XYZ file of C-alpha atoms in Angstrom:
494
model
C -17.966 13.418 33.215
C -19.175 10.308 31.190
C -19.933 9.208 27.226
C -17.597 12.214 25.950
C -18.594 14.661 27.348
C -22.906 13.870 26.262
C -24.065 13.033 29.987
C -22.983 14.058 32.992
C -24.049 11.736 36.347
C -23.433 11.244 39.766
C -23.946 8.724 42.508
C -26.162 10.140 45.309
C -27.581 7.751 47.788
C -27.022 4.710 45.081
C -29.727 6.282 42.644
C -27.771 7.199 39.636
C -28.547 10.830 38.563
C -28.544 12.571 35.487
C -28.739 16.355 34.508
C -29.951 18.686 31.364
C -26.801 20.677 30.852
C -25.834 22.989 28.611
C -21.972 22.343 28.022
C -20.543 25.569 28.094
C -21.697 26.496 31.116
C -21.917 23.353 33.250
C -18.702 21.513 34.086
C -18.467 18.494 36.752
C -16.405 20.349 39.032
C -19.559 22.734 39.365
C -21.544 19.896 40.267
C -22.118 18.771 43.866
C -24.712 17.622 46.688
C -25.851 21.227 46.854
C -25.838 21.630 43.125
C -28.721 23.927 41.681
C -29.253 21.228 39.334
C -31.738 19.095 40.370
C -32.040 15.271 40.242
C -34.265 14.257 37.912
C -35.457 10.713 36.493
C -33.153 8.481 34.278
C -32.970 11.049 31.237
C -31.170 10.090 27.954
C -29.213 12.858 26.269
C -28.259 13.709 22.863
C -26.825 16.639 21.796
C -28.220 18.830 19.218
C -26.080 21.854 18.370
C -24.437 23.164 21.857
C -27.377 21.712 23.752
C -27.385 18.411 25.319
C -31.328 17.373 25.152
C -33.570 15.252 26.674
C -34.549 11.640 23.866
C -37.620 10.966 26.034
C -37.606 7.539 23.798
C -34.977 5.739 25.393
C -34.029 4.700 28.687
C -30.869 4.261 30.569
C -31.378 0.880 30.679
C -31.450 0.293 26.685
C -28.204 2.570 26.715
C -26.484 1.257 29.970
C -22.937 -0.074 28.821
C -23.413 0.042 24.896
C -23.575 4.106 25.072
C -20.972 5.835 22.719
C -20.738 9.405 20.399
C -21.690 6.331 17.948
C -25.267 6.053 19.015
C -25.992 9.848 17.966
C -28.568 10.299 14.999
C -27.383 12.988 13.059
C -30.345 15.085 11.154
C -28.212 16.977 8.701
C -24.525 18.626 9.056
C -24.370 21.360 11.237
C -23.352 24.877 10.104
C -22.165 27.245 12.959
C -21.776 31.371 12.349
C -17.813 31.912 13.547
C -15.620 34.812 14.182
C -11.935 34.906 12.223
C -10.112 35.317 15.056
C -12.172 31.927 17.629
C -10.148 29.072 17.459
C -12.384 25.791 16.566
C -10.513 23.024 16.359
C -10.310 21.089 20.099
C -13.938 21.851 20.873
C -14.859 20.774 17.082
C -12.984 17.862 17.697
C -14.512 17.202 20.927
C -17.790 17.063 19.423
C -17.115 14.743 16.964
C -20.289 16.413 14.463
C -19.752 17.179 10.824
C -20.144 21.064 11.049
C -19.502 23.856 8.722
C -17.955 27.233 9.739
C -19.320 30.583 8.389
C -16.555 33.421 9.001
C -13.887 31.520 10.187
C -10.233 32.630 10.159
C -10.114 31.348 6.350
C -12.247 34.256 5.546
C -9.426 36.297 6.073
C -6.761 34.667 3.637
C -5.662 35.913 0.681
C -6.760 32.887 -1.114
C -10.725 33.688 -0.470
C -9.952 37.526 -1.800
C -8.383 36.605 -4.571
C -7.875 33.248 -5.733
C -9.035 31.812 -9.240
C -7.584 29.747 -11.879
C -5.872 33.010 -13.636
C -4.332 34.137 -10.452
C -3.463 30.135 -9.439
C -2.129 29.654 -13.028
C -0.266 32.924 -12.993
C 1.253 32.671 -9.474
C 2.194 29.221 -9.867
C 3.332 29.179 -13.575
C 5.660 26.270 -14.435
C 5.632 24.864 -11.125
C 4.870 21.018 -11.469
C 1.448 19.212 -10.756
C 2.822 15.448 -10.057
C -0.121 12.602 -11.010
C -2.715 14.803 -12.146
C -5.089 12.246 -13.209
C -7.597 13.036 -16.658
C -10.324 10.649 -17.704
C -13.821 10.202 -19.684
C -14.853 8.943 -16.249
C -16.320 11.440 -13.215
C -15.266 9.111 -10.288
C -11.638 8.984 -8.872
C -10.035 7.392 -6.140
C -6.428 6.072 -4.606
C -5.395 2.973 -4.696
C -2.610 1.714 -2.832
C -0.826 -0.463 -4.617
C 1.762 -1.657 -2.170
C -1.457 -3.457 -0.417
C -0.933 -7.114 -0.256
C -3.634 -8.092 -2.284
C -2.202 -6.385 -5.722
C 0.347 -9.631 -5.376
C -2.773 -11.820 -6.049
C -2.825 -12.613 -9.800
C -6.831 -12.485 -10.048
C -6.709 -8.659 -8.862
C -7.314 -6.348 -11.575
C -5.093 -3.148 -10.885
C -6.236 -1.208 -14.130
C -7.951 2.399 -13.479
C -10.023 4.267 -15.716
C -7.863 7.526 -15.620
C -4.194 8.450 -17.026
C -1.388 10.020 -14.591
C 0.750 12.698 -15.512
C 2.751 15.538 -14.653
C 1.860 19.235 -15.510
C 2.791 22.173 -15.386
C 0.267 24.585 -13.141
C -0.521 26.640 -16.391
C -0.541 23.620 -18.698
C -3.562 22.101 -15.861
C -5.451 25.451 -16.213
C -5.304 25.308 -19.466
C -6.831 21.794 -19.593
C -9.355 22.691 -17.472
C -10.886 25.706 -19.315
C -10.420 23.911 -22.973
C -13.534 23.470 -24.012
C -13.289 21.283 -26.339
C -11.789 18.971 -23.866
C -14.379 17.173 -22.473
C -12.299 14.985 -20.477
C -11.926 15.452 -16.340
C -8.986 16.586 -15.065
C -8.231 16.302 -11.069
C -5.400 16.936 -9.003
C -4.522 16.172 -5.408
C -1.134 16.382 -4.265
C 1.159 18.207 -1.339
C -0.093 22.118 -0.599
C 1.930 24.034 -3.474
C 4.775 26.156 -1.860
C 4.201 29.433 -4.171
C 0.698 29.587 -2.973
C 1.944 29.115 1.268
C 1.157 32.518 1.832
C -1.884 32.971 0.165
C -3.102 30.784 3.502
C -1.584 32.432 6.297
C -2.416 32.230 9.486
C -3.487 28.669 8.716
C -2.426 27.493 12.879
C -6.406 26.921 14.008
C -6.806 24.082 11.595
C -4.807 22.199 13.196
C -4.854 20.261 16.529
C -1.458 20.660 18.027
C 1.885 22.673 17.252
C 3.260 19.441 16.496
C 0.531 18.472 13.817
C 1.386 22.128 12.457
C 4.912 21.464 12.416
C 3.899 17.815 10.436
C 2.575 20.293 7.573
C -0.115 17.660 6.085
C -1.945 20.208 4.101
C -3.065 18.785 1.322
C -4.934 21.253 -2.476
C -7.496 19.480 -4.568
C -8.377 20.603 -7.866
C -11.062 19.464 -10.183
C -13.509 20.175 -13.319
C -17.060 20.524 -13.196
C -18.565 17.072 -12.174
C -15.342 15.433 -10.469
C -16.588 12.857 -7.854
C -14.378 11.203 -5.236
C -15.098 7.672 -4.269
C -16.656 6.966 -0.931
C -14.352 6.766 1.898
C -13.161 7.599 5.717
C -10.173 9.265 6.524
C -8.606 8.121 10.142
C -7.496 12.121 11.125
C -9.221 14.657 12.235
C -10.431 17.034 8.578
C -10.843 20.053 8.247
C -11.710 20.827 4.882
C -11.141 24.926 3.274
C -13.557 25.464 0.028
C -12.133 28.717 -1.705
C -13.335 28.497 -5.355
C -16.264 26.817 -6.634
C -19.004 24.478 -5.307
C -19.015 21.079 -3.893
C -21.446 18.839 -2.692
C -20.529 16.351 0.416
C -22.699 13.017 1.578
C -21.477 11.967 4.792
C -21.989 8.829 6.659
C -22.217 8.803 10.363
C -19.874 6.092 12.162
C -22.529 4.048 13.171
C -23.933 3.266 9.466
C -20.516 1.566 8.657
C -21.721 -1.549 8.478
C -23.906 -0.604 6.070
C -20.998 0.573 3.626
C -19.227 -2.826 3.073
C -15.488 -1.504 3.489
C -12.769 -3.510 0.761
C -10.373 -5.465 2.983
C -7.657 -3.888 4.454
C -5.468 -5.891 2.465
C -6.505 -4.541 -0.632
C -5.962 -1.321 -2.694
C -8.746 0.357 -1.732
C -8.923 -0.528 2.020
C -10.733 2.275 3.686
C -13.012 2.542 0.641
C -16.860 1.864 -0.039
C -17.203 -1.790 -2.372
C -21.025 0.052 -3.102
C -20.608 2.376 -6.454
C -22.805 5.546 -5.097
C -23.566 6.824 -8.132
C -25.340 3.126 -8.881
C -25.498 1.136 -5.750
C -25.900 -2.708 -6.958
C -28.290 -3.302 -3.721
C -28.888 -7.296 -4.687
C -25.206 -7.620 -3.769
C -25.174 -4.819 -0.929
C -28.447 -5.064 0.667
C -27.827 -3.203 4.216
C -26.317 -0.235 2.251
C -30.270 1.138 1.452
C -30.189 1.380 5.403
C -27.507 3.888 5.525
C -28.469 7.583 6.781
C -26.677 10.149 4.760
C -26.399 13.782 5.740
C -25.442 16.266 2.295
C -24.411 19.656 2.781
C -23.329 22.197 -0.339
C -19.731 23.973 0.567
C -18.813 27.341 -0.817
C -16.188 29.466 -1.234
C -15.517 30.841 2.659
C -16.527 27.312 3.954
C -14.684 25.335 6.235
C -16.298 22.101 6.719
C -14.968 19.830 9.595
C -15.825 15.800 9.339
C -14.504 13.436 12.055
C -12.176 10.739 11.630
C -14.148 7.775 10.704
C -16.756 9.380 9.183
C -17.562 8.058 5.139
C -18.102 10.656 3.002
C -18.643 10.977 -0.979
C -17.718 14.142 -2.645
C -19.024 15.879 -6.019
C -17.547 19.170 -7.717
C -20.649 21.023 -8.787
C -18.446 23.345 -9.929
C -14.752 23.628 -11.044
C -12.917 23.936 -7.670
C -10.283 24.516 -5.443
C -10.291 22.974 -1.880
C -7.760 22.906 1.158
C -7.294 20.122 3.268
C -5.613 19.953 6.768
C -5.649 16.890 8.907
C -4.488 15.797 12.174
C -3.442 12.816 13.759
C -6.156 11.218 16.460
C -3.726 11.086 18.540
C -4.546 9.019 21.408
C -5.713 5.933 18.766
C -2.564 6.233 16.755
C -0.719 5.314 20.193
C -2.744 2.544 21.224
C -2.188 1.206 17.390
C 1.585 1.824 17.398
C 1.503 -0.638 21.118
C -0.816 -2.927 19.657
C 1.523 -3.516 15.987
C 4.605 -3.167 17.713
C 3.931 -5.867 20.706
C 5.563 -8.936 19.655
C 3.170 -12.170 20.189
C 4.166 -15.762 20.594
C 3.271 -16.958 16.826
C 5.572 -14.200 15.977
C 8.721 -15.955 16.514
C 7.770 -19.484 16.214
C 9.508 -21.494 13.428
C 6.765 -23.781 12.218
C 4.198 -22.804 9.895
C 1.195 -25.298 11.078
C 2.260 -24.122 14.795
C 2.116 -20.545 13.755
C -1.045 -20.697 11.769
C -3.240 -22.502 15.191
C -1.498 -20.155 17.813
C -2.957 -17.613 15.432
C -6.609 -18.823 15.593
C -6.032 -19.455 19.368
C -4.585 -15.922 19.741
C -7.603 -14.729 17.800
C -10.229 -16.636 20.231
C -8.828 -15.386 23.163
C -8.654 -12.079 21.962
C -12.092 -11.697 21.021
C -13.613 -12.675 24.146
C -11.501 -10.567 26.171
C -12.411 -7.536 23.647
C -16.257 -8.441 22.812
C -17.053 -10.933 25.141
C -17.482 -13.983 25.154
C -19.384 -16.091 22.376
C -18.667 -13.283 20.122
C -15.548 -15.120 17.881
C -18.719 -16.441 15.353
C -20.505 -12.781 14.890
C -17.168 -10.677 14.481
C -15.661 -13.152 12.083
C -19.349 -13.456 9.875
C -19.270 -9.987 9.623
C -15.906 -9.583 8.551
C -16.422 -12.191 5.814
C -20.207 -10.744 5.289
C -18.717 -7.226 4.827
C -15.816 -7.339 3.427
C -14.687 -10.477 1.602
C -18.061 -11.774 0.438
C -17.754 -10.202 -2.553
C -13.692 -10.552 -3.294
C -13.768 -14.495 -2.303
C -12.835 -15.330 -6.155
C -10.002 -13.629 -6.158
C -7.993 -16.124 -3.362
C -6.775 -19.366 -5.212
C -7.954 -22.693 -3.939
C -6.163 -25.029 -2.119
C -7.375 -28.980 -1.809
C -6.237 -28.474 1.714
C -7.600 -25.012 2.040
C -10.440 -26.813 4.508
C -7.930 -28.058 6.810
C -5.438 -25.149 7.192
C -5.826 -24.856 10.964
C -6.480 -29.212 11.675
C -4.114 -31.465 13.051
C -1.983 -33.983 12.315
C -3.776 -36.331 14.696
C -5.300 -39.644 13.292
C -7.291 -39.864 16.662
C -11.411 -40.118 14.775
C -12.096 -37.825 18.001
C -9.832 -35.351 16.627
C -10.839 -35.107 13.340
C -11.951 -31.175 12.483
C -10.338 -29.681 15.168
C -7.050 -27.452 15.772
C -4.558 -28.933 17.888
C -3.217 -26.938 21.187
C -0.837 -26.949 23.971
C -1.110 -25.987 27.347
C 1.779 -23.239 27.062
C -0.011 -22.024 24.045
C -3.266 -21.119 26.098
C -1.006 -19.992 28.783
C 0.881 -17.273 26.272
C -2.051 -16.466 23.621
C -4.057 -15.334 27.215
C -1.245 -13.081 28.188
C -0.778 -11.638 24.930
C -4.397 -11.143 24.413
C -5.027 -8.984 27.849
C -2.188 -6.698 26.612
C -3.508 -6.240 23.150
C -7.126 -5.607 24.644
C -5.301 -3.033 27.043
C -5.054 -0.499 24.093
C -8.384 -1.697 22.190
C -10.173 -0.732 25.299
C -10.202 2.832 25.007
C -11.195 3.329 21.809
C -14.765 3.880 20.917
C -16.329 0.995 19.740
C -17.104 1.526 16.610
C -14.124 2.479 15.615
C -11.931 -0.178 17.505
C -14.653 -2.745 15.885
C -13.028 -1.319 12.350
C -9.154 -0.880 13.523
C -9.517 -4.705 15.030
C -10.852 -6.120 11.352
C -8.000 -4.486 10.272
C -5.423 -6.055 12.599
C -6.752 -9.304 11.966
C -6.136 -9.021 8.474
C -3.099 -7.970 8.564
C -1.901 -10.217 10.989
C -3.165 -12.630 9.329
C -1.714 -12.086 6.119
C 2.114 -11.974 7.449
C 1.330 -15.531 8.512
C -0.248 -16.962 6.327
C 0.557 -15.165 3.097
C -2.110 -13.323 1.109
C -3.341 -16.252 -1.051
C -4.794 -18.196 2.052
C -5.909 -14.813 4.343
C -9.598 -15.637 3.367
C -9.351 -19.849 3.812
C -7.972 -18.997 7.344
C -11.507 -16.812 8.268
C -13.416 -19.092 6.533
C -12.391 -22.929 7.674
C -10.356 -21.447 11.071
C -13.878 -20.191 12.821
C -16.137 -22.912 11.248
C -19.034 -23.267 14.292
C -18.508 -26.652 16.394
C -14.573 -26.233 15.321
C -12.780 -27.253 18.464
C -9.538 -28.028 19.744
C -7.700 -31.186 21.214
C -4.733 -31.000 23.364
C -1.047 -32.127 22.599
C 1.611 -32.963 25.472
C 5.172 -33.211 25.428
C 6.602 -36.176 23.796
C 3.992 -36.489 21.060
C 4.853 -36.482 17.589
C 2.568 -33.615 17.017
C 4.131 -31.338 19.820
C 7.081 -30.683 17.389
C 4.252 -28.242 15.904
C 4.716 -25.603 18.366
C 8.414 -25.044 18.418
């Protein structure tokens, strides 16, 4: 079983085969050399609902090697008829679609028979709201302000909204005044007077232990309340019990198209392009972006994939669920990859540190993307996400030289120095780190990977120089010279 479960094959006298299956009737163990199945020519499949079809367009030569879930073209969200009592979430999760449930188990809560803002306001009375968040503006979002960048000086860190703390009837009140015109939304932990309103809640999650982790999450919003575009990194499964909203979501594969902030900053995982008024002189590939909208009610259960941007709009004042759970498997290889300590990591000079960073970062890009590839992945990441936020980093006289030598050899000039026992370790490191990039899909290990660079990066070299280390570190023609014990410049790499 290959690509995630979109194409099976075999090998059968060295022609590679491939089958139209349906999936929940075909499995590889039924497959064989006296399978009813036939062999037929190289066939590219998609699925499209529960089928897998034939894309008589494309060959397996065009997808041979580059094939992921990624390369799917998604024609609108899917919406599936259910039954209360058919658990969802592992093959939903399998599937990796944005798909809306019709008579699923949240049909049978007390919360879709009787919730509205009386009964929420009345059940919940003085309990406390914390950071409900009221403005003359529609849009809100999250910042994070322990994100390195807020320590940069140039980085404005006012919102448009005011944070306070209510009391559930004091919000209800707010939100049916109507001489308030203001909007009033509030996202915060699952309230504990309402827990049994949403029982059994077990089928949206994963695992018992992601049930036992309790990240359940209530939004609540006015008429018009629009959340800023984003991806979450777990698995969502998202409840709509009173009131209207309208989603946009963004396949995987358009996010280069969204120009993510940096992951340093306070809206990393966030969309630079305002949706409402997309500046496209500045963010030209976003126009290429294929959107999928779908209209949630109240009975809804709408499931997006980790990964997948989405922009959301209360047609309607509202009252949504929200359970997510951990993608596992990536979270692990994350955890190896952050906690693996590297040889820059305990070096005691900063010039030594800085170059066994960009060799680190060399290595580890071939081995991950092949080779060649150091050039594209660090355009993009300066393309996409700091193109726009390069003002914001002071400048340095020496910023241009941050990863040259001390060398006053001419035929050194513009390069990084480098020792032998530098290659040796940064090519060790670098085939463990790949070890847990591997698995991961590419498009999302392309994102997690921009991420660790940054990050990295910034621990190094401090947040004020993270964007003159992509920009003079990669220049094209930069290369290195090396140093040998007993030279003056060896002392770099103790």
């Amino acid at each position: 079983l290959c690509m995630d479960a979109f194409l099976f094959q075999i090998q059968k006298e060295e022609v590679l085969c491939e089958y139209e299956l349906f999936a929940d009737n075909v499995t590889p163990e039924t497959i064989n050399e006296n399978s009813a199945y036939a062999c037929s020519p190289l066939v590219y499949l998609e699925r499209k609902e529960n089928l897998l079809v034939k894309n008589e367009s494309l060959t397996w030569e065009k997808v041979k090697g580059t094939w992921t879930e990624d390369n799917l073209e998604f024609e609108g969200v899917r919406v599936l008829e259910w039954e209360p009592e058919k658990e969802f979430a592992m093959d939903l999760a399998r599937s990796s679609i944005p798909t809306v449930l019709k008579n699923s188990v949240i049909t049978t809560w007390e919360a879709s028979k009787k919730w509205s803002f009386e009964y929420i306001a009345e059940k919940m009375g003085d309990f406390e709201l914390k950071n409900v968040k009221k403005s003359e503006e529609a849009t809100f979002f999250e910042p994070d302000f322990n994100a390195p960048m807020t320590r940069l000086e140039s980085l404005d860190l006012s919102v448009h909204y005011e944070v306070e703390n209510m009391t559930a009837s004091e919000f209800f009140r707010a939100l049916k005044d109507p001489d308030d015109t203001r909007y009033y939304y509030f996202f915060g932990d699952f309230p504990k007077p309402l827990y049994s309103d949403i029982l059994p809640a077990h089928m949206l999650y994963m695992t018992v232990d992601e049930e036992l982790r309790e990240k359940q999450f209530i939004w609540i919003g006015k008429k018009g309340v629009k959340t800023h575009t984003h991806f979450d990194q777990d698995w969502n499964f998202y409840a709509q019990i009173v009131g209207h909203k309208r989603f946009t979501i963004f396949p995987r594969n358009s996010h280069e198209h969204m120009y993510i902030y940096p992951r340093i900053h306070p809206m990393w995982h966030k969309s630079q392009v305002d949706f409402n008024s997309p500046a496209l002189g500045t963010f030209p590939v976003y126009k290429d972006a294929k959107p999928m909208t779908i209209d949630v009610g109240p009975g809804d259960l709408l499931f997006i994939p980790p990964y997948f941007w989405h922009h959301v709009e209360t047609l309607e004042a509202s009252v949504s669920i929200t359970t997510w759970s951990h993608q596992n498997v990536i979270y692990e290889h994350m955890y190896g990859i952050y906690g693996y300590d590297k040889k820059f990591d305990t070096m005691l000079h900063k010039k030594g540190q800085i170059i066994t960073l960009r060799v680190y970062f060399e290595f580890l890009i071939t081995e991950i993307f092949g080779s060649g590839e150091t050039q594209r992945i660090i355009d993009k990441l300066i393309r996409h996400r700091y193109k726009n936020m390069s003002h914001l980093f002071p400048v340095r006289p020496d910023d241009p030289y941050i990863c040259d030598g001390e060398s006053t050899n001419p035929e050194h000039e513009g390069k990084s120095p480098v020792a032998q026992h530098i290659i040796q370790s940064a090519s060790f490191d670098t085939k463990i780190i790949a070890q847990h990039f591997d698995p991961i899909p590419p498009v999302i290990a392309e994102i997690l990977f921009l991420d660790y660079m940054e990050e990295i990066v910034e621990n190094i070299v401090g947040v004020d120089r993270v964007y003159a280390f992509f920009r003079y570190c990669f220049e094209d023609g930069k290369g290195f010279y090396l140093t040998r014990p007993g030279e003056y410049e060896h002392r770099i790499w103790s």
